[in-house]
Coordinates of C-alpha atoms and ligand atoms in Angstrom, one line a residue:
M43 CA -38.3 -8.5 49.6
N44 CA -36.8 -7.0 46.6
H45 CA -33.0 -7.6 45.7
S46 CA -32.7 -5.6 42.6
T47 CA -29.5 -3.7 43.3
P48 CA -26.6 -4.9 45.3
S49 CA -27.2 -3.0 48.7
S50 CA -24.0 -3.0 51.3
T51 CA -26.6 -3.3 54.4
E52 CA -28.4 -6.7 53.2
I53 CA -24.4 -8.6 52.9
R54 CA -24.2 -11.6 55.2
A55 CA -20.8 -13.1 54.3
P56 CA -21.6 -16.9 52.8
S57 CA -20.9 -19.3 55.1
G58 CA -17.2 -20.8 55.0
T59 CA -18.4 -23.9 52.7
L60 CA -17.3 -21.2 49.8
P61 CA -14.4 -22.3 48.0
D62 CA -11.8 -19.4 47.3
A63 CA -11.8 -20.3 43.9
V64 CA -15.2 -18.9 43.6
R65 CA -14.1 -15.5 44.9
H66 CA -11.2 -15.3 42.8
A67 CA -12.7 -16.2 39.4
E68 CA -11.1 -19.4 39.2
P69 CA -13.0 -22.3 37.6
C70 CA -14.1 -24.7 40.5
L71 CA -16.1 -27.7 41.3
W72 CA -18.6 -27.4 44.1
L73 CA -20.4 -30.6 45.3
N74 CA -23.7 -30.2 47.3
P75 CA -23.5 -32.1 50.5
D76 CA -26.8 -31.9 51.1
R77 CA -28.1 -34.4 48.0
L78 CA -30.3 -36.8 48.8
A79 CA -30.5 -40.4 47.2
E80 CA -33.9 -40.7 47.3
V81 CA -36.2 -38.1 46.5
P82 CA -39.3 -36.7 48.4
A83 CA -42.6 -37.3 45.6
A84 CA -43.8 -33.6 46.7
M85 CA -41.7 -31.0 47.2
D86 CA -42.1 -27.6 48.7
A87 CA -41.6 -24.8 45.9
C88 CA -41.8 -21.7 47.8
G89 CA -45.1 -22.2 49.4
Q90 CA -46.5 -24.8 46.7
N91 CA -46.0 -28.1 46.4
I92 CA -45.1 -29.8 43.1
S93 CA -44.7 -33.1 41.9
L94 CA -44.4 -35.2 38.9
H95 CA -47.6 -34.6 38.4
D96 CA -47.3 -30.9 37.7
T97 CA -44.5 -31.8 35.1
Q98 CA -47.0 -34.0 33.1
A99 CA -49.2 -31.6 33.2
A100 CA -47.2 -29.0 31.6
A101 CA -46.2 -31.6 29.0
S102 CA -49.9 -32.0 28.2
R103 CA -50.5 -28.5 27.7
F104 CA -47.8 -28.5 24.9
G105 CA -49.6 -30.9 23.6
R106 CA -53.0 -29.3 23.9
F107 CA -51.5 -26.2 22.0
A108 CA -49.5 -28.2 19.7
P109 CA -52.1 -27.7 16.2
L110 CA -52.4 -24.6 17.1
L111 CA -48.6 -23.6 17.4
A112 CA -48.4 -26.1 13.7
R113 CA -50.3 -23.7 12.5
L114 CA -48.8 -20.3 14.0
F115 CA -45.4 -21.6 13.3
P116 CA -44.6 -23.0 9.9
E117 CA -41.2 -24.0 11.3
L118 CA -43.4 -26.7 14.0
Q119 CA -45.2 -28.1 10.7
A120 CA -42.9 -31.0 10.1
S121 CA -43.1 -31.8 14.3
D122 CA -46.9 -31.2 13.8
G123 CA -46.5 -28.7 16.5
I124 CA -44.2 -30.2 19.2
I125 CA -40.9 -28.2 20.3
E126 CA -38.3 -30.5 20.6
S127 CA -34.3 -31.3 20.2
P128 CA -32.6 -34.5 19.8
L129 CA -30.2 -36.4 21.7
T130 CA -27.1 -37.1 19.8
A131 CA -24.1 -38.8 20.5
A132 CA -21.2 -36.9 20.7
D133 CA -17.9 -39.2 20.2
P134 CA -15.3 -37.0 18.6
L135 CA -16.1 -34.2 20.8
A136 CA -14.7 -36.1 23.9
P137 CA -11.1 -36.4 23.4
R138 CA -11.0 -32.4 22.8
L139 CA -12.7 -32.4 26.3
G140 CA -10.4 -34.2 27.6
L141 CA -12.5 -37.2 28.2
A142 CA -11.1 -40.8 27.5
P143 CA -13.8 -43.7 26.4
E144 CA -12.8 -45.5 29.9
Q145 CA -15.0 -42.0 31.3
G146 CA -17.9 -42.4 29.8
R147 CA -19.8 -41.5 26.7
L148 CA -20.2 -37.8 25.7
W149 CA -24.1 -37.1 24.2
I150 CA -25.4 -33.8 23.6
K151 CA -29.2 -32.7 24.1
A152 CA -29.3 -30.1 21.2
D153 CA -31.7 -27.1 22.8
H154 CA -29.3 -24.7 20.7
G155 CA -31.8 -26.1 18.4
L156 CA -35.3 -25.8 19.4
P157 CA -37.7 -24.2 16.9
V158 CA -39.5 -20.7 17.5
A159 CA -37.1 -19.2 20.4
G160 CA -33.5 -20.6 19.1
S161 CA -32.8 -21.3 22.9
I162 CA -34.0 -23.7 26.1
K163 CA -36.2 -20.7 26.8
A164 CA -38.7 -22.2 24.2
R165 CA -39.3 -24.8 26.8
G166 CA -40.3 -22.6 30.0
G167 CA -41.2 -19.5 28.5
I168 CA -43.4 -20.5 25.6
H169 CA -45.3 -22.9 28.5
E170 CA -45.9 -19.6 30.6
V171 CA -47.4 -17.8 27.6
L172 CA -49.7 -21.1 26.8
E173 CA -50.7 -21.3 30.6
F174 CA -51.6 -17.3 30.8
A175 CA -53.4 -17.9 27.2
E176 CA -55.4 -20.7 28.0
A177 CA -56.8 -19.6 31.6
L178 CA -57.4 -16.3 29.5
A179 CA -59.4 -18.9 26.9
L180 CA -61.4 -20.9 29.0
R181 CA -62.3 -18.2 31.3
E182 CA -63.9 -15.9 28.3
G183 CA -65.8 -19.0 26.7
L184 CA -63.2 -18.9 23.6
V185 CA -62.3 -22.9 24.1
T186 CA -63.8 -25.7 26.1
P187 CA -61.6 -28.1 28.3
G188 CA -60.6 -30.8 25.6
G189 CA -62.0 -28.4 22.7
D190 CA -60.2 -28.0 19.6
Y191 CA -57.2 -25.0 20.4
R192 CA -57.0 -24.0 16.5
A193 CA -60.0 -22.1 17.6
L194 CA -57.5 -19.3 19.2
A195 CA -56.0 -18.4 16.1
G196 CA -59.3 -17.1 15.1
P197 CA -60.8 -13.8 15.3
A198 CA -62.7 -13.5 18.3
A199 CA -59.5 -15.0 20.5
R200 CA -57.3 -12.2 18.7
A201 CA -59.6 -10.0 19.5
V202 CA -59.5 -10.9 23.4
F203 CA -55.7 -11.3 23.4
A204 CA -55.1 -8.0 21.9
R205 CA -56.7 -6.7 25.3
H206 CA -54.1 -8.0 27.5
Q207 CA -50.2 -7.5 27.5
V208 CA -47.6 -10.1 28.5
A209 CA -43.9 -8.7 29.7
V210 CA -40.8 -10.2 30.8
G211 CA -37.7 -8.8 32.0
S212 CA -34.5 -10.0 30.1
T213 CA -31.0 -10.2 29.3
G214 CA -32.3 -11.6 26.1
N215 CA -33.1 -15.1 25.3
L216 CA -36.3 -15.3 27.4
G217 CA -37.4 -12.3 25.8
L218 CA -37.0 -13.5 22.6
S219 CA -39.3 -16.7 23.2
I220 CA -41.8 -14.5 25.6
G221 CA -42.1 -11.6 22.9
V222 CA -42.0 -14.3 19.8
A223 CA -44.8 -16.9 21.1
A224 CA -47.2 -13.8 22.7
S225 CA -46.8 -11.7 19.8
A226 CA -47.7 -14.9 17.9
L227 CA -51.0 -15.5 20.0
G228 CA -52.0 -11.8 19.2
F229 CA -51.2 -10.5 22.6
R230 CA -49.1 -7.4 23.4
A231 CA -45.7 -8.1 24.2
A232 CA -43.1 -6.1 26.0
V233 CA -39.6 -6.9 27.1
H234 CA -37.9 -5.0 29.6
M235 CA -33.9 -5.4 28.6
S236 CA -30.6 -5.3 30.6
A237 CA -27.8 -3.3 29.2
D238 CA -26.1 -6.6 28.0
A239 CA -29.1 -8.1 26.0
K240 CA -27.3 -8.2 22.3
E241 CA -28.5 -6.0 19.7
W242 CA -29.5 -8.5 17.4
K243 CA -31.9 -9.9 19.7
K244 CA -33.5 -6.7 20.3
E245 CA -34.2 -6.3 16.7
R246 CA -35.4 -9.6 16.4
L247 CA -38.1 -8.5 18.5
R248 CA -39.0 -5.3 17.4
Q249 CA -39.9 -6.8 13.6
R250 CA -42.3 -9.3 15.3
G251 CA -43.8 -5.8 16.6
V252 CA -42.4 -6.6 20.2
E253 CA -42.1 -3.6 22.7
V254 CA -38.7 -3.8 23.6
V255 CA -37.7 -1.4 26.8
E256 CA -34.0 -0.4 27.5
H257 CA -32.7 -0.6 30.9
M258 CA -29.1 0.8 31.5
G259 CA -28.6 -1.7 34.7
D260 CA -28.0 -5.4 34.9
Y261 CA -30.9 -8.3 34.6
E262 CA -31.9 -7.5 38.1
R263 CA -32.7 -4.3 37.1
A264 CA -34.3 -5.3 33.8
V265 CA -36.7 -7.7 36.0
A266 CA -37.3 -5.4 38.8
A267 CA -38.9 -2.7 36.4
G268 CA -40.5 -4.8 34.4
R269 CA -42.2 -6.5 37.6
A270 CA -43.0 -2.9 38.9
Q271 CA -44.8 -1.7 35.5
A272 CA -46.7 -4.6 35.3
A273 CA -48.1 -4.9 38.5
A274 CA -49.7 -1.5 37.9
D275 CA -52.0 -2.7 34.9
P276 CA -54.4 -5.2 35.7
F277 CA -54.8 -6.0 32.0
C278 CA -50.0 -7.1 32.1
H279 CA -49.1 -11.0 32.5
F280 CA -45.5 -10.2 33.9
V281 CA -43.7 -13.6 33.3
D282 CA -41.6 -13.4 36.4
D283 CA -38.0 -15.0 35.9
E284 CA -36.9 -15.3 39.4
R285 CA -40.1 -16.8 40.8
S286 CA -42.2 -18.4 38.3
L287 CA -43.6 -21.8 39.1
S288 CA -45.0 -21.9 35.9
L289 CA -41.7 -21.6 33.7
L290 CA -39.8 -24.0 36.0
L291 CA -42.6 -26.7 35.2
G292 CA -42.1 -26.0 31.2
Y293 CA -38.8 -26.6 31.4
S294 CA -39.3 -29.6 33.6
A295 CA -41.4 -31.4 30.9
A296 CA -38.1 -31.9 28.7
A297 CA -37.5 -34.5 31.1
L298 CA -40.4 -36.5 30.1
R299 CA -39.2 -36.6 26.3
L300 CA -35.7 -37.4 27.1
Q301 CA -36.4 -40.4 29.2
D302 CA -38.5 -41.6 25.9
Q303 CA -35.0 -40.4 24.0
L304 CA -33.1 -42.5 26.4
R305 CA -35.3 -45.3 25.9
E306 CA -35.0 -44.9 22.3
Q307 CA -31.2 -44.8 22.2
G308 CA -31.1 -47.9 24.4
F309 CA -30.2 -46.3 27.6
A310 CA -30.6 -47.7 31.3
V311 CA -30.0 -45.5 34.0
D312 CA -28.8 -47.7 37.3
A313 CA -25.6 -48.0 39.7
E314 CA -24.0 -49.6 36.8
H315 CA -25.2 -46.8 34.0
P316 CA -24.9 -43.4 36.4
L317 CA -26.2 -40.4 34.0
F318 CA -24.4 -37.2 34.3
V319 CA -26.3 -34.1 32.9
Y320 CA -24.2 -30.5 33.0
L321 CA -26.7 -27.9 32.4
P322 CA -25.9 -24.0 31.9
C323 CA -26.9 -21.8 34.5
G324 CA -28.7 -18.2 34.6
V325 CA -31.0 -17.7 37.4
G326 CA -31.6 -21.3 38.1
G327 CA -35.1 -21.7 36.1
A328 CA -34.5 -23.8 33.6
P329 CA -32.2 -26.8 34.7
A330 CA -33.6 -26.5 38.3
G331 CA -36.9 -27.3 36.2
I332 CA -35.0 -29.9 33.8
A333 CA -33.6 -31.5 37.3
F334 CA -36.4 -31.4 38.8
G335 CA -37.8 -33.7 36.4
L336 CA -35.0 -35.8 35.9
R337 CA -34.9 -36.7 39.4
Q338 CA -38.4 -37.4 39.8
L339 CA -38.2 -40.1 36.7
L340 CA -34.8 -41.3 36.7
G341 CA -34.3 -41.8 40.4
P342 CA -31.0 -41.8 42.3
H343 CA -28.3 -42.6 39.6
V344 CA -28.9 -39.3 37.2
H345 CA -26.4 -36.6 38.6
C346 CA -27.6 -33.1 37.5
F347 CA -24.5 -30.2 37.5
F348 CA -24.9 -26.6 36.8
A349 CA -22.4 -24.8 34.9
E350 CA -21.9 -21.2 35.6
P351 CA -19.6 -18.2 34.0
V352 CA -16.7 -17.4 36.8
Q353 CA -17.8 -13.9 37.2
S354 CA -21.8 -14.8 37.7
P355 CA -21.5 -17.6 40.0
C356 CA -25.1 -16.6 41.4
F357 CA -26.5 -20.4 41.8
L358 CA -22.9 -21.7 43.7
V359 CA -23.0 -18.8 45.7
Q360 CA -26.6 -19.3 47.0
M361 CA -26.1 -23.3 47.3
A362 CA -23.0 -22.5 49.5
A363 CA -24.8 -19.7 51.5
P364 CA -26.3 -20.0 55.0
E365 CA -30.1 -20.5 55.1
G366 CA -32.1 -17.4 55.0
T367 CA -29.7 -15.3 52.8
H368 CA -29.9 -14.0 49.6
P369 CA -26.2 -13.1 48.7
S370 CA -25.5 -11.5 44.8
V371 CA -22.2 -12.5 43.1
Y372 CA -21.2 -8.7 43.9
D373 CA -21.3 -8.9 47.6
I374 CA -18.3 -11.4 46.7
G375 CA -16.3 -8.9 44.7
L376 CA -17.2 -10.2 41.2
T377 CA -18.6 -8.0 38.2
N378 CA -21.2 -10.1 36.4
R379 CA -19.5 -9.1 33.6
T380 CA -19.4 -12.1 31.3
E381 CA -20.4 -13.0 27.2
A382 CA -22.3 -15.5 28.2
D383 CA -25.3 -13.2 28.3
G384 CA -27.7 -15.8 28.9
L385 CA -26.1 -16.5 31.9
A386 CA -25.2 -13.0 33.2
V387 CA -27.3 -13.1 36.7
P388 CA -25.8 -11.3 39.8
R389 CA -28.4 -13.2 42.3
A390 CA -29.9 -16.9 42.0
S391 CA -34.1 -17.9 42.1
L392 CA -34.7 -18.9 45.6
L393 CA -37.4 -21.1 44.1
A394 CA -34.5 -22.8 42.1
A395 CA -32.4 -23.1 45.0
R396 CA -34.5 -24.2 47.2
L397 CA -35.7 -26.9 45.2
M398 CA -32.0 -27.8 44.0
R399 CA -30.7 -28.2 47.5
P400 CA -31.9 -32.0 48.0
L401 CA -31.5 -32.8 44.2
L402 CA -28.9 -30.9 42.4
S403 CA -24.9 -33.1 43.0
G404 CA -22.9 -29.8 42.1
V405 CA -22.3 -26.4 40.7
F406 CA -18.9 -25.6 38.4
T407 CA -17.7 -22.3 36.8
V408 CA -16.0 -21.3 33.1
R409 CA -14.2 -19.1 32.5
D410 CA -15.2 -17.0 29.0
D411 CA -12.1 -17.8 27.1
T412 CA -13.2 -21.1 27.5
L413 CA -16.4 -20.8 26.5
F414 CA -15.1 -19.6 23.0
E415 CA -12.3 -22.1 22.5
Q416 CA -15.3 -25.1 23.4
L417 CA -17.4 -23.3 21.0
V418 CA -15.4 -23.8 18.5
Q419 CA -14.5 -27.1 19.3
V420 CA -17.8 -28.1 19.0
L421 CA -18.9 -26.5 16.1
D422 CA -15.4 -28.5 14.6
A423 CA -16.7 -31.7 16.0
T424 CA -20.1 -31.6 15.1
G425 CA -20.5 -29.1 12.9
E426 CA -23.5 -27.6 15.3
R427 CA -23.4 -23.5 16.1
I428 CA -24.1 -22.7 19.5
E429 CA -23.7 -19.6 21.5
P430 CA -21.3 -18.7 24.4
S431 CA -23.9 -19.6 27.0
A432 CA -24.6 -22.9 25.5
A433 CA -20.9 -23.9 25.7
A434 CA -20.7 -23.8 29.8
G435 CA -21.6 -27.4 30.1
F436 CA -18.8 -28.7 28.1
G437 CA -16.5 -28.2 30.9
G438 CA -18.1 -30.6 33.2
P439 CA -17.4 -34.1 32.4
A440 CA -12.8 -33.1 32.2
L441 CA -13.6 -31.2 35.8
L442 CA -15.7 -34.4 37.4
T443 CA -13.5 -37.1 36.3
G444 CA -10.5 -35.1 36.3
S445 CA -10.1 -33.0 39.3
E446 CA -8.9 -33.6 42.6
S447 CA -12.1 -33.1 44.1
G448 CA -14.2 -34.3 41.5
R449 CA -12.3 -37.7 41.8
R450 CA -12.5 -37.6 45.6
W451 CA -16.5 -37.2 45.3
L452 CA -17.2 -40.2 42.3
Q453 CA -15.0 -42.5 44.6
A454 CA -16.8 -41.6 47.8
R455 CA -19.9 -42.4 46.3
G456 CA -18.5 -45.7 44.2
L457 CA -18.8 -44.0 40.6
E458 CA -15.5 -44.8 39.8
H459 CA -16.0 -48.4 38.7
S460 CA -19.4 -47.7 36.3
L461 CA -17.3 -44.5 34.6
P462 CA -16.7 -46.4 31.5
Q463 CA -20.4 -47.2 31.3
A464 CA -21.0 -43.8 32.4
T465 CA -23.6 -41.2 29.9
H466 CA -22.2 -37.5 30.1
L467 CA -25.0 -35.4 28.3
V468 CA -24.0 -32.0 27.7
W469 CA -27.3 -29.7 27.3
T470 CA -26.6 -27.0 25.0
T471 CA -29.0 -24.4 25.5
G472 CA -28.9 -22.0 22.7
G473 CA -27.3 -20.7 19.4
L474 CA -30.0 -21.1 16.5
F475 CA -30.9 -17.1 15.6
V476 CA -27.3 -16.4 16.0
P477 CA -26.3 -14.1 13.2
E478 CA -23.9 -15.4 10.9
A479 CA -21.2 -12.5 11.6
E480 CA -22.1 -12.6 15.1
H481 CA -20.8 -16.0 15.1
R482 CA -18.2 -15.6 13.1
G483 CA -16.7 -13.4 15.8
F484 CA -17.3 -15.7 18.2
E485 CA -15.4 -18.6 16.2
A486 CA -12.8 -16.2 15.6
R487 CA -12.2 -15.4 19.1
G488 CA -12.1 -19.2 20.1
R489 CA -9.7 -20.0 17.1
A490 CA -7.2 -17.4 18.5
L491 CA -7.3 -18.9 21.6
L492 CA -6.9 -22.4 21.3
A493 CA -4.1 -21.3 18.8
A494 CA -2.1 -19.5 21.5
R495 CA -2.6 -22.4 23.6
R496 CA -0.6 -24.9 20.8
Ligands
PLP655 C1 -31.8 -18.8 30.3 C2 -30.4 -19.9 29.1 C3 -29.9 -20.6 30.7 C4 -30.2 -20.8 32.1 O1 -31.7 -20.8 32.2 P1 -32.1 -19.9 33.7 O2 -33.2 -20.6 34.1 O3 -31.7 -18.2 33.7 O4 -30.8 -20.2 34.8 C5 -28.9 -21.3 30.1 N1 -28.6 -21.2 28.5 C6 -29.2 -20.3 27.7 C7 -28.2 -20.1 26.6 C8 -29.9 -19.4 28.3 O5 -30.5 -18.5 27.5

């Protein structure tokens, strides 16, 4: 099965549950009828069973590598090699998003500032590079289990790593994280980029000695080209954004840290204190990994919602499609054109979609204009600079609490009465490395839109 290009022969109309608004590229909220309150401990991830144990294993791997990462990346010295982001209250932003105090409090999980990669891809992407490096190092006797991984910065390890290549297909941010992590360890690195990838992301990679291969087509084309090239080279490890369990589990480790941060802030997550989490979604691996971890750890009262651009709602389309089909957004007449380059994906990861079937609460879509407006609102209320993709989650709280379908859904679950004690957590997923001039352009566009609305 290879869905590298939109094909007419494979088109099967998604079932009637796909809202008309999705086809018309209008913002909407889709609610998952198959969500289960109780989460199975072990879940099938396309042929492999995964559980909280695997999430913990990913977190332990980050821990084992922390001393090495602190040595390789000066920006990680202060955190002793731990790559994490703060959880911050965002009360001043709430009214601008249409969230009243009696509808809960607004918080931000600030992955837009994650060091090394500058986006949420620091979690999954770096994890997969580390897992590959660890397996190789153990096999070659470069380290022993439980040993000091700082040895991997030495000449013997680097000579071994230099014989291997790590490759990936990406719209940008995954390439940045894989390229930077792989080249820092001494691997050769190749990033296959789609046409919509931003120029500055390519430039940043080239500066670090990463080979950037440019492709004319979309994200799926870049992935397919990278996958094919890697398959022909036994010394090449291909990070497969559409199928990788290592990526997904790397993302899922975020849930463990978030659980600690919620505790530190004195949060309870229970029937009286529901937690709503809004996650920008591209192929689905990042948000699905995090949602998997959160549902395993926090149970029935955490509700995860994915956010997608109106022209690239691949995950929503997949969730609403009949079992056994794998439609793309082109199949329903959408363009997959969006300024949210991190989310410009035409077809969802089946691994992520299957895993989310019983776990996810819903998916909503956002217009590009809204992303720019909210990027400015975030800047003005918090001083934080995020990229357009990272703003996608901010439309969630108002849709859930203010729309007809959202309110009915809350009512049906008895969640309306607990809204005043609810937490709305918006995951901001990228932005740290956006060049100043680029961000000024985003800001100008957002301000013009906001002014026109007044
Ligand atoms: C990649 C990315 C996402 C979504 O991750 P997927 O695994 O593609 O769903 C969200 N935001 C940003 C900024 C990203 O780069």
